[in-house]
Amino acid sequence: MSARILMCGNEALAEAAILAGCDAYFGYPITPQNEITAYMSRRMAEEGRVFVQSESELAAINMVFGAAATGKRTMTSSSSPGISLMQEGMSFLAGAELPAVVVNVMRGGPGLGNIAPSQGDYFQATRGGGHGDYRTIVLGPSRVQELADCMVLAFDLADQYRITVMVLADGILGQMMEPVVLEAKQRRELPPKDWALTGADGREQNIVRSLWLGEGALEELNNKLQAKYQQIQENEVLCEEYQMDDAEIVIVAYGTVARIARTAVDKAREEGINAGLIRPITLWPFPTKQISAAAETFRMFLTVEMSCGQMVEDVQLAVAGKCPVLLHGRPGGGVPGVEEILEKIRQLTIRTGAA
Amino acid sequence: MAGKISIDTERCKGCGLCVMICPKKCILTAPDSNQNGYFPAQATNAGCTGCAQCAIVCPEGIIEVCWDDAERIRIVEIAGKPDAPRLIEEKA
Amino acid sequence: MKAVHKRTPVLKDCPTHYCPGCGHGIAHRILAEVIDELGIQGRTIGIAPVGCAVLAYNYLDVDMIEVAHGRAPAVATGMKRTNPDSIVFSYQGDGDLAAIGTAEILHAAHRAEPLTVIFINNAVFGMTGGQMAPTTTLGQVTATTPAGRQARGEGYPLQVSEILALLPGTVYVERCALSGTVSIKRAKAAIKHAFELQMDGAPGLSLVEVLSPCPTYWRMSPGDAMKWIKEEMSQVFPIARLKG
């Protein structure tokens, strides 16, 4: 399948997961990610692999937990409310250090919300919506090709670090069709899964657990997890910079919004305004260093999100007061247009007397 | 005495189920407590038939039961057929 | 001297945290004996619930996993679907299976997942201090039914075996008890049958419900607790081979 074909994001990410060797998919119907479940039900059967439509998202994440515990590559997908139901499972996956991939095709929230695109689950994804100190790698692609590539990367990262990797898309990215090239890729150098539950045949029993009652035992586990997260923060950040050389105002945006912001940057440049774009691809680990470095030489940061402002806080942390960080946020399924971003750029640059 | 049991009294929690269930009433509760402060079951083996009911009800799995075969069965030849299969009889 | 009853190596040789006279100890032992006798220790994966038996992985010497409260049947589904040759069992209490995990057990049966489920019904939440469980009997006093469970307000004891026996996805459902030698032997036979069905690839779920004494929170001696199962509890939860 290495030809260039037109595919919607949901189906492209599903096929990419299959190419990455996904052994088992567990899911539950919820808009706007239904194409993933439907596609997987057909394709996984064709590949002789496991597909289960579960009784709830809560059950789905626990089926992932079971398959992952036996060393299989496994995933689930859902949209915002469903991902909320999975948060207990996410914490258990972190505590038991199990590799898994979870796709969230975000929709408007809170509550039942709507089925329009949104980025309102950023906090939940990057801070962890479950209990306890844990991190989840979070990827934020902005094109169908990148969404597919992120799936392959996600399975490698999950196995390499024994961690859950979340891929954030949204209603637009999931539903839109773009040309994509899908081909199996060389896997990273991955550690053996000698911890997996395969039946203690001729070896000591393996135990997968997250209960550590002994004095100091859980603290020790947490320290081990934090060391892992530190390693990921140092080695796995992905971020794209666009037109940053002489930029006086830097837009920070990810996913679908980054595409819109890119056009706004181009138009601003046509009007003589030196705008640039930093596009985080890994939302956790966040590109703090890159943004902090940018803040040394630039005067203005404008974060654009489909939410009331969540990633903006990470930008503020990175910039650490060196210069102003502003927000243009559209919650509840609102999608910022090019013109409104451009208008905001104009206002900000006029005030600072830019040429 | 056809049967004999052994109880790991240090791991017994003194629940008393074996004492209750033993048809020969030859398991008693020890007068002194073990390391954990429980009063464990104690096998007297007096009249024990090796029925193993004590081991079956034991929640700790710490009772082992043995049969004293010599005591328990007699090998009997069928009169006049020395090479026929021998008859095994339980002692009265 | 011929040993007729020795501790099976599948039951790890260590003391348990269970209370004196607790049924979990008996259930663990007969389960371990079954795994030993069927020779499947090397291909069995066990799922421990949240509850008193959460530490089952300290006692059962097979690959074990400890999962979120009530989710064992979903975890088991994920495991069995991806490892059809493994023998997967879930060991759950009444809080785990009949309260928070009702949807998971119902749908695992509904999907005819070829699993073995050992359901320990001791009519209370043990680990957390003896609260009412869905299987608490009417009039039974618990930490959360100080005046005894009333139908008005707390509903009726949940008969899980009868419910699951109705589903075409179950191939074997039996309710046993740990109330004496004979009943324990029958419980072991039922557990063995449930495992044999999975070994033979029977197309559906096997559930063995085991009425189990909880002396501590029934406020009884271990002996009386067994008697209570025989005389009272089994009136509410009839001992029967309901299916298969």
XYZ file of C-alpha atoms in Angstrom:
691
model
C 0.000 0.000 0.000
C 2.750 2.467 -0.678
C 0.798 4.254 -3.393
C -0.449 7.768 -2.707
C -4.165 7.505 -1.965
C -6.937 9.736 -0.724
C -8.054 8.732 2.758
C -9.870 10.288 5.702
C -7.822 10.795 8.834
C -9.713 8.230 10.863
C -9.170 5.471 8.333
C -5.575 6.460 7.603
C -4.652 6.256 11.284
C -6.351 2.865 11.514
C -4.467 1.463 8.506
C -1.229 2.891 9.854
C -1.857 1.080 13.155
C -2.319 -2.166 11.250
C 0.928 -1.550 9.358
C 2.609 -0.911 12.711
C 1.596 -4.401 13.783
C -1.362 -3.607 16.004
C -2.539 -7.026 17.264
C -5.791 -5.946 18.851
C -8.247 -3.058 18.611
C -10.968 -2.454 21.212
C -13.463 0.353 20.760
C -16.930 1.736 21.325
C -19.046 3.873 19.041
C -18.791 7.660 19.502
C -18.800 10.474 16.977
C -16.544 11.827 15.419
C -14.270 8.732 15.545
C -16.696 6.065 14.325
C -14.851 5.483 11.063
C -11.928 4.072 13.039
C -14.063 1.434 14.727
C -15.877 0.531 11.533
C -12.656 0.360 9.507
C -10.940 -1.753 12.139
C -13.859 -4.177 12.332
C -13.353 -4.959 8.635
C -9.578 -4.748 8.298
C -8.571 -6.517 11.518
C -10.700 -9.488 10.507
C -8.990 -9.476 7.097
C -5.625 -9.519 8.849
C -6.709 -12.305 11.219
C -6.235 -10.010 14.190
C -8.426 -9.089 17.140
C -11.289 -6.622 16.993
C -13.825 -6.236 19.829
C -16.595 -3.693 20.113
C -16.844 -3.387 23.889
C -19.797 -2.564 26.112
C -18.309 0.808 27.067
C -15.134 2.839 26.698
C -14.342 1.867 30.247
C -14.393 -1.785 29.212
C -12.396 -0.987 26.067
C -9.461 0.503 27.946
C -9.446 -2.523 30.254
C -9.394 -4.859 27.282
C -6.381 -2.871 26.106
C -4.943 -3.385 29.597
C -5.355 -7.152 29.260
C -3.910 -7.454 25.761
C -1.008 -5.109 26.596
C -0.198 -7.158 29.708
C 0.455 -10.174 27.484
C 2.932 -8.184 25.370
C 0.691 -7.514 22.384
C 0.543 -4.234 20.455
C -2.930 -2.878 21.181
C -4.982 0.303 20.897
C -8.317 1.922 21.402
C -9.872 5.069 20.025
C -12.646 7.320 21.212
C -13.751 10.941 21.466
C -13.635 13.219 24.488
C -16.504 11.832 26.661
C -15.305 8.294 25.971
C -11.739 9.241 26.813
C -13.004 10.590 30.132
C -14.411 7.132 30.880
C -10.976 5.692 30.203
C -9.071 7.779 32.708
C -9.008 5.200 35.481
C -7.610 2.726 32.976
C -4.990 5.250 31.830
C -3.746 5.579 35.406
C -3.638 1.799 35.783
C -1.715 1.489 32.489
C 0.801 4.010 33.833
C 1.085 2.304 37.193
C 1.573 -1.116 35.619
C 3.904 0.368 32.960
C 2.044 -1.178 30.058
C 2.529 -0.037 26.432
C -0.678 1.073 24.705
C -1.931 3.555 22.121
C -5.057 5.619 22.699
C -6.515 7.886 20.010
C -8.730 10.789 21.014
C -10.609 12.421 18.133
C -11.599 15.421 20.179
C -15.078 17.004 20.094
C -16.693 20.018 21.715
C -17.052 19.852 25.503
C -17.676 19.866 28.387
C -20.473 17.394 28.999
C -22.093 15.762 26.037
C -20.908 18.862 24.201
C -21.195 18.524 20.432
C -19.494 16.667 17.619
C -17.597 19.638 16.255
C -13.767 19.665 16.391
C -12.084 20.862 19.564
C -8.811 20.894 21.481
C -10.501 21.112 24.867
C -8.957 17.858 26.132
C -5.383 19.173 26.130
C -5.154 19.396 29.922
C -6.689 15.961 30.381
C -4.203 14.465 27.919
C -1.023 16.261 28.942
C -1.648 16.511 32.685
C -3.264 13.110 33.004
C -6.991 12.816 33.634
C -6.566 9.910 36.017
C -5.304 9.743 39.574
C -1.703 9.830 40.725
C 1.504 11.237 39.329
C 1.895 9.908 35.843
C 2.549 11.122 32.335
C 1.322 10.015 28.949
C 3.151 10.793 25.732
C 0.778 12.974 23.710
C 1.170 13.508 19.966
C -0.661 16.306 18.110
C -0.486 15.783 14.313
C -1.945 18.384 11.974
C -2.174 16.517 8.634
C -3.556 13.108 7.657
C -0.087 11.922 6.602
C 1.344 13.055 9.918
C -1.545 11.448 11.785
C -0.685 8.132 10.149
C 3.027 8.583 10.856
C 2.201 9.427 14.487
C 0.460 6.060 14.894
C 3.592 4.195 13.845
C 5.682 6.382 16.135
C 3.197 5.890 18.970
C 3.506 2.102 18.957
C 7.319 2.331 18.969
C 7.364 4.896 21.799
C 4.895 2.812 23.795
C 7.011 -0.324 23.533
C 10.286 1.507 24.042
C 9.231 3.267 27.247
C 6.415 0.932 28.442
C 4.050 3.851 28.452
C 0.679 4.826 27.039
C 0.876 7.099 24.018
C -2.109 9.271 23.177
C -2.656 10.589 19.680
C -4.827 13.709 19.660
C -6.841 14.447 16.557
C -10.123 16.299 16.232
C -13.323 16.150 14.263
C -11.786 17.932 11.253
C -8.558 15.950 11.076
C -10.443 12.703 11.592
C -13.080 13.338 8.948
C -11.132 15.229 6.287
C -9.602 13.379 3.355
C -6.070 14.059 2.154
C -3.588 12.122 0.026
C -1.478 9.828 2.163
C 1.284 7.276 1.614
C 1.029 4.308 3.964
C 3.894 1.850 4.292
C 5.327 -0.336 7.016
C 8.358 1.317 8.589
C 11.466 -0.095 10.238
C 10.793 -0.349 13.969
C 13.045 1.299 16.490
C 15.417 -0.780 18.603
C 12.904 -2.038 21.194
C 13.496 -3.833 24.526
C 12.214 -7.447 24.852
C 8.883 -7.874 26.681
C 10.127 -10.418 29.216
C 7.710 -8.958 31.734
C 4.676 -10.054 29.666
C 2.127 -12.568 30.879
C 2.506 -15.509 28.534
C 2.170 -18.385 31.001
C 4.979 -19.178 33.442
C 6.204 -22.109 31.364
C 9.700 -22.900 32.562
C 10.190 -19.507 34.181
C 9.224 -17.646 37.339
C 5.702 -16.199 37.387
C 5.339 -12.681 35.989
C 3.028 -10.309 37.837
C 1.544 -7.174 36.272
C 0.327 -4.911 39.030
C -0.030 -1.360 40.184
C -0.770 -2.088 43.836
C 2.280 -1.419 46.011
C 1.236 -1.492 49.653
C 4.634 -2.013 51.250
C 6.316 0.849 53.105
C 7.944 3.141 50.515
C 7.274 0.711 47.661
C 4.935 2.982 45.718
C 7.229 5.947 46.248
C 10.017 3.916 44.723
C 7.825 3.052 41.733
C 6.968 6.730 41.291
C 10.639 7.679 41.320
C 11.249 5.051 38.665
C 8.388 6.442 36.557
C 9.632 10.017 36.946
C 13.103 8.992 35.783
C 11.494 7.463 32.684
C 9.479 10.606 32.040
C 12.622 12.728 32.394
C 14.343 10.585 29.796
C 11.393 11.041 27.426
C 11.384 14.801 27.995
C 15.047 14.935 27.029
C 14.913 12.633 24.011
C 11.498 12.624 22.371
C 10.341 16.209 21.896
C 9.073 16.941 18.363
C 8.334 20.458 17.235
C 8.202 22.351 13.921
C 9.251 25.952 13.481
C 7.994 27.969 10.482
C 9.208 31.403 9.312
C 10.844 31.940 12.679
C 14.108 33.622 11.574
C 13.061 37.263 11.887
C 9.636 36.799 13.490
C 8.542 39.521 15.929
C 5.300 37.752 16.809
C 5.242 33.996 17.285
C 2.053 31.990 16.894
C 2.013 28.774 18.897
C -0.563 26.272 17.679
C -0.904 22.539 17.103
C -3.069 20.141 15.143
C -5.758 21.535 12.871
C -5.300 25.069 14.267
C -1.617 25.038 13.260
C -2.657 24.678 9.606
C -4.919 27.703 9.858
C -2.261 29.676 11.754
C 0.313 28.826 9.070
C -1.875 30.512 6.452
C -2.362 33.490 8.784
C 1.434 33.752 9.144
C 1.851 33.727 5.370
C -0.785 36.448 4.939
C 0.729 38.534 7.727
C 4.087 38.322 5.979
C 2.405 39.544 2.789
C 1.311 42.597 4.801
C 4.835 43.126 6.025
C 4.272 41.737 9.511
C 7.083 39.389 10.585
C 5.082 36.530 12.031
C 6.349 33.030 12.758
C 4.873 29.745 13.951
C 5.998 27.170 16.461
C 3.999 23.963 16.087
C 4.417 21.470 18.913
C 3.995 17.901 17.604
C 4.669 16.216 20.942
C 2.305 17.967 23.346
C 3.908 15.985 26.105
C 6.901 16.124 26.257
C 6.216 19.811 25.504
C 8.861 21.750 23.494
C 9.681 23.978 26.443
C 13.323 24.489 25.419
C 12.464 25.590 21.890
C 9.844 28.085 23.065
C 12.042 29.346 25.871
C 14.851 29.926 23.367
C 12.464 31.737 21.033
C 11.384 33.936 23.952
C 14.955 35.164 24.377
C 14.868 37.091 21.071
C 11.230 37.772 20.323
C 8.639 40.214 21.668
C 5.227 38.523 21.452
C 3.628 35.043 21.698
C 0.086 34.387 20.522
C -1.316 30.967 21.330
C -4.269 29.917 19.174
C -6.363 27.014 20.355
C -9.800 25.476 19.922
C -10.398 25.818 23.661
C -10.528 28.506 26.352
C -6.757 28.292 26.605
C -4.931 25.233 27.860
C -1.707 24.910 25.886
C -1.261 28.635 26.578
C -0.257 27.737 30.116
C 2.556 25.507 28.871
C 3.699 28.340 26.631
C 3.621 30.732 29.589
C 5.646 28.269 31.628
C 8.199 28.008 28.838
C 8.384 31.751 28.226
C 8.593 32.314 31.995
C 7.626 35.979 31.825
C 10.372 36.962 29.371
C 7.723 38.434 27.089
C 3.930 38.582 26.803
C 1.969 35.463 25.937
C -1.535 36.064 24.614
C -4.393 33.726 23.698
C -6.900 33.493 20.923
C -9.182 30.679 21.960
C -12.389 29.288 20.442
C -14.121 26.785 22.727
C -17.126 24.510 22.317
C -16.361 23.400 18.783
C -15.568 26.866 17.493
C -12.927 26.880 14.751
C -10.786 30.030 14.341
C -10.652 31.342 10.779
C -7.549 32.738 9.082
C -8.985 36.243 9.032
C -9.669 36.393 12.771
C -6.144 35.193 13.567
C -4.707 37.695 11.093
C -6.782 40.476 12.663
C -5.427 39.575 16.103
C -1.866 39.637 14.700
C -2.468 43.068 13.222
C -3.818 44.451 16.522
C -0.898 43.045 18.511
C 1.777 44.250 16.139
C 0.231 47.746 15.688
C 0.205 48.289 19.397
C 3.876 47.515 19.591
C 4.530 49.926 16.725
C 5.807 47.350 14.298
C 6.361 48.712 10.781
C -3.996 -45.755 63.871
C -4.432 -45.874 60.055
C -3.875 -42.219 59.337
C -1.590 -39.464 60.488
C -1.775 -35.697 59.966
C 0.748 -32.923 60.467
C -0.258 -29.286 61.042
C 2.113 -26.346 60.600
C 1.033 -24.843 63.903
C 3.078 -21.667 63.395
C 0.990 -20.798 60.332
C -2.325 -21.941 61.794
C -4.744 -19.090 62.554
C -6.788 -21.115 65.021
C -9.986 -20.914 62.953
C -11.099 -24.230 64.432
C -12.649 -25.632 61.273
C -10.543 -28.809 61.390
C -11.309 -29.239 65.074
C -15.026 -28.957 64.240
C -14.986 -31.190 61.161
C -12.796 -34.105 62.432
C -15.139 -37.086 62.787
C -12.816 -38.727 65.325
C -12.411 -35.526 67.337
C -8.667 -36.119 67.445
C -7.660 -32.532 66.623
C -7.625 -30.176 69.582
C -6.975 -26.493 70.078
C -3.517 -26.018 71.603
C -3.367 -24.413 75.045
C -0.446 -22.158 74.059
C -0.535 -19.538 71.304
C 1.844 -19.558 68.334
C 4.141 -16.768 67.177
C 1.210 -14.813 65.773
C -0.845 -15.089 68.923
C -3.307 -17.641 67.524
C -4.211 -20.815 69.435
C -3.442 -23.359 66.712
C -4.989 -26.735 66.042
C -2.982 -29.639 67.368
C -3.115 -33.171 65.970
C -3.310 -35.950 68.523
C -3.647 -38.516 65.709
C -5.446 -40.687 68.272
C -7.887 -42.681 66.163
C -7.141 -40.749 62.998
C -8.386 -42.664 59.962
C -6.652 -40.454 57.435
C -9.982 -39.254 56.000
C -8.355 -35.860 55.253
C -11.483 -33.825 55.957
C -9.365 -31.518 58.093
C -7.070 -30.805 55.169
C -10.035 -30.194 52.878
C -11.566 -27.505 55.101
C -8.257 -25.852 56.083
C -8.161 -22.301 54.689
C -4.407 -22.107 55.164
C -3.565 -25.353 53.343
C -1.180 -26.329 56.145
C -2.448 -29.821 56.983
C -0.782 -32.801 55.380
C -2.348 -36.234 55.672
C -0.634 -39.605 55.379
C -1.935 -43.152 55.440
C -0.067 -45.805 57.324
C -0.516 -48.542 54.668
C 0.944 -51.410 56.646
C -1.519 -50.744 59.322
C -4.419 -50.183 57.048
C -4.623 -53.025 54.507
C -3.831 -56.742 54.231
C -2.776 -58.477 51.025
C -4.833 -61.654 50.729
C -4.177 -64.569 48.369
C -7.191 -66.226 46.877
C -7.093 -69.810 48.183
C -5.661 -72.217 45.631
C -4.847 -69.556 42.965
C -1.411 -68.290 43.880
C -0.882 -66.504 40.545
C -4.305 -64.850 40.439
C -4.494 -61.158 41.271
C -4.387 -60.750 44.989
C -7.261 -59.374 46.959
C -6.671 -56.216 48.984
C -8.747 -56.016 52.072
C -9.127 -53.143 54.467
C -8.409 -54.035 58.025
C -11.448 -54.166 60.177
C 3.600 -43.803 54.870
C 1.731 -42.608 51.785
C 0.851 -38.947 51.605
C -2.722 -38.527 50.526
C -3.028 -34.796 50.921
C -0.086 -32.479 50.356
C 0.050 -28.761 49.631
C 0.130 -28.166 45.866
C 3.149 -26.204 44.575
C 0.751 -23.974 42.625
C -0.212 -22.549 46.017
C 2.864 -20.566 46.995
C 4.273 -21.731 50.313
C 3.627 -18.585 52.359
C 1.094 -17.412 54.891
C -1.900 -15.448 53.605
C -3.350 -12.164 54.804
C -6.847 -13.654 54.960
C -8.728 -13.716 58.256
C -8.952 -17.004 60.212
C -11.622 -19.193 58.584
C -11.893 -17.056 55.447
C -13.288 -18.831 52.421
C -10.737 -17.222 50.089
C -8.059 -19.449 51.579
C -10.061 -22.565 50.764
C -10.994 -21.269 47.319
C -7.366 -20.427 46.503
C -6.293 -23.928 47.584
C -8.827 -25.848 45.517
C -8.194 -23.551 42.540
C -4.442 -24.164 42.836
C -5.045 -27.914 43.153
C -7.176 -27.865 39.987
C -4.495 -25.974 38.005
C -1.916 -28.454 39.301
C -4.007 -31.548 38.520
C -4.870 -30.310 35.000
C -1.177 -29.597 34.348
C -1.848 -26.096 33.024
C 0.319 -24.049 35.416
C 2.578 -23.078 32.499
C -0.178 -21.658 30.314
C -2.596 -20.166 32.839
C -2.992 -16.432 33.403
C -4.988 -15.361 36.434
C -6.742 -12.071 37.075
C -7.044 -10.840 40.637
C -9.912 -8.491 41.565
C -9.954 -5.495 43.832
C -11.099 -6.716 47.216
C -9.756 -9.148 49.796
C -8.331 -11.303 47.020
C -6.423 -8.441 45.368
C -3.265 -10.082 46.698
C -4.041 -13.407 45.039
C -0.872 -12.984 42.969
C 1.076 -13.490 46.207
C -0.483 -16.919 46.622
C -1.133 -18.397 43.173
C 2.056 -19.329 41.320
C 0.883 -18.631 37.780
C 1.231 -15.494 35.653
C -1.062 -13.045 37.419
C -2.431 -9.571 36.879
C -4.220 -7.230 39.252
C -6.772 -4.973 37.606
C -9.162 -2.118 38.256
C -12.192 -2.861 40.395
C -14.797 -4.816 38.448
C -12.918 -4.814 35.147
C -11.520 -8.339 35.253
C -13.852 -9.780 32.592
C -12.881 -6.983 30.183
C -9.185 -7.515 30.903
C -9.718 -11.243 30.469
C -11.372 -10.578 27.099
C -8.363 -8.597 25.944
C -6.042 -11.376 27.062
C -7.975 -14.358 25.730
C -8.745 -12.793 22.367
C -5.049 -12.120 21.765
C -3.837 -15.356 23.374
C -6.385 -18.050 22.540
C -4.070 -20.830 23.691
C -3.651 -19.382 27.171
C -6.013 -20.480 29.915
C -7.424 -17.263 31.346
C -9.409 -17.109 34.559
C -10.743 -14.235 36.602
C -11.196 -14.575 40.345
C -13.633 -11.996 41.652
C -15.569 -11.145 44.773
C -19.210 -10.062 44.953
C -18.352 -6.353 45.173
C -16.040 -6.659 42.191
C -18.266 -8.766 39.979
C -21.849 -8.002 41.098
C -21.538 -4.314 42.020
C -19.097 -2.180 40.041
C -18.294 -4.881 37.476
C -21.836 -5.914 36.509
C -21.579 -4.597 32.977
C -18.243 -6.296 32.387
C -19.337 -9.756 33.521
C -22.686 -9.486 31.745
C -21.063 -8.487 28.458
C -18.244 -11.003 28.687
C -20.988 -13.637 28.970
C -23.073 -11.832 26.350
C -20.129 -12.070 23.923
C -19.601 -15.739 24.873
C -15.975 -15.085 25.806
C -14.407 -18.522 26.467
C -13.273 -17.631 29.976
C -13.371 -19.254 33.413
C -14.765 -16.990 36.148
C -14.519 -17.910 39.831
C -17.066 -15.747 41.652
C -16.579 -15.688 45.440
C -19.869 -14.617 47.027
C -19.427 -13.818 50.719
C -22.316 -11.354 50.879
C -20.208 -8.375 52.008
C -17.391 -6.057 50.920
C -14.566 -7.543 52.952
C -11.435 -5.518 52.233
C -13.074 -2.198 53.015
C -14.694 -3.199 56.279
C -17.817 -5.283 55.750
C -20.148 -3.060 53.813
C -23.311 -4.247 52.079
C -22.730 -6.030 48.797
C -25.351 -6.684 46.086
C -25.495 -10.219 47.483
C -26.071 -9.181 51.095
C -29.167 -11.049 52.271
C -32.332 -9.332 53.493
C -32.040 -8.524 57.166
C -28.280 -9.064 57.147
C -26.468 -6.448 59.240
C -23.399 -4.901 57.587
C -21.337 -1.763 58.051
C -23.750 0.062 55.756
C -26.948 -1.691 56.740
C -26.823 -1.269 60.517
C -30.526 -2.105 60.796
C -30.208 -5.071 58.458
C -30.718 -4.909 54.696
C -34.239 -3.804 53.782
C -35.779 -4.471 50.394
C -37.204 -0.981 50.477
C -34.104 1.141 50.159
C -31.490 -1.518 49.468
C -33.268 -3.860 47.091
C -32.890 -7.625 46.920
C -29.887 -9.988 46.914
C -28.597 -10.246 43.343
C -28.671 -13.800 41.915
C -25.828 -13.553 39.436
C -25.695 -17.223 38.477
C -29.360 -17.357 37.550
C -29.006 -14.180 35.464
C -25.927 -15.358 33.602
C -27.351 -18.838 33.046
C -30.040 -17.170 30.927
C -27.475 -15.832 28.456
C -26.715 -18.078 25.509
C -23.075 -17.004 25.837
C -22.553 -19.016 29.026
C -21.767 -22.705 28.615
C -21.548 -23.648 32.300
C -22.890 -21.993 35.447
C -22.817 -23.669 38.841
C -23.277 -22.342 42.344
C -21.335 -24.143 45.061
C -20.474 -23.451 48.659
C -17.547 -23.716 51.043
C -19.653 -24.971 53.912
C -18.122 -28.348 54.684
C -16.064 -31.183 53.231
C -18.619 -32.408 50.701
C -19.493 -28.941 49.444
C -15.790 -28.004 49.135
C -15.143 -31.149 47.121
C -18.068 -30.277 44.829
C -16.777 -26.720 44.476
C -13.401 -28.094 43.430
C -15.050 -30.409 40.911
C -17.031 -27.483 39.498
C -13.900 -25.335 39.178
C -12.132 -28.215 37.491
C -14.988 -28.619 35.029
C -14.960 -24.899 34.282
C -11.239 -25.071 33.448
C -11.671 -28.247 31.385
C -14.319 -26.512 29.298
C -11.900 -23.717 28.484
C -9.139 -26.234 27.756
C -11.485 -28.040 25.364
C -12.354 -24.781 23.620
C -15.966 -24.682 24.726
C -17.586 -21.744 22.965
C -18.610 -19.634 25.937
C -18.116 -18.459 29.466
C -17.993 -20.678 32.530
C -18.924 -19.218 35.885
C -18.589 -20.947 39.231
C -20.246 -18.999 42.052
C -18.844 -20.024 45.416
C -20.718 -19.127 48.600
C -17.857 -18.363 50.929
C -17.650 -17.739 54.692
C -16.585 -14.322 55.962
C -16.424 -14.896 59.718
C -15.053 -11.463 60.484
C -17.832 -9.413 58.948
C -20.601 -11.868 59.566
C -19.564 -11.547 63.206
C -19.517 -15.353 63.549
C -17.009 -18.072 64.318
C -15.652 -19.837 61.235
C -17.673 -22.942 62.104
C -20.903 -20.938 62.538
C -20.195 -19.094 59.300
C -20.148 -22.380 57.429
C -23.330 -23.395 59.189
C -24.923 -20.052 58.186
C -24.152 -20.770 54.559
C -25.789 -24.190 54.808
C -28.867 -23.070 56.733
C -29.486 -19.459 55.637
C -27.442 -18.267 52.702
C -28.193 -21.217 50.477
C -31.901 -20.493 50.886
C -31.296 -17.168 49.159
C -28.651 -18.524 46.793
C -29.670 -22.121 46.029
C -26.795 -24.538 45.478
C -27.340 -25.850 41.976
C -25.785 -26.680 38.695
C -27.728 -24.165 36.679
C -26.277 -24.817 33.259
C -23.880 -27.070 31.348
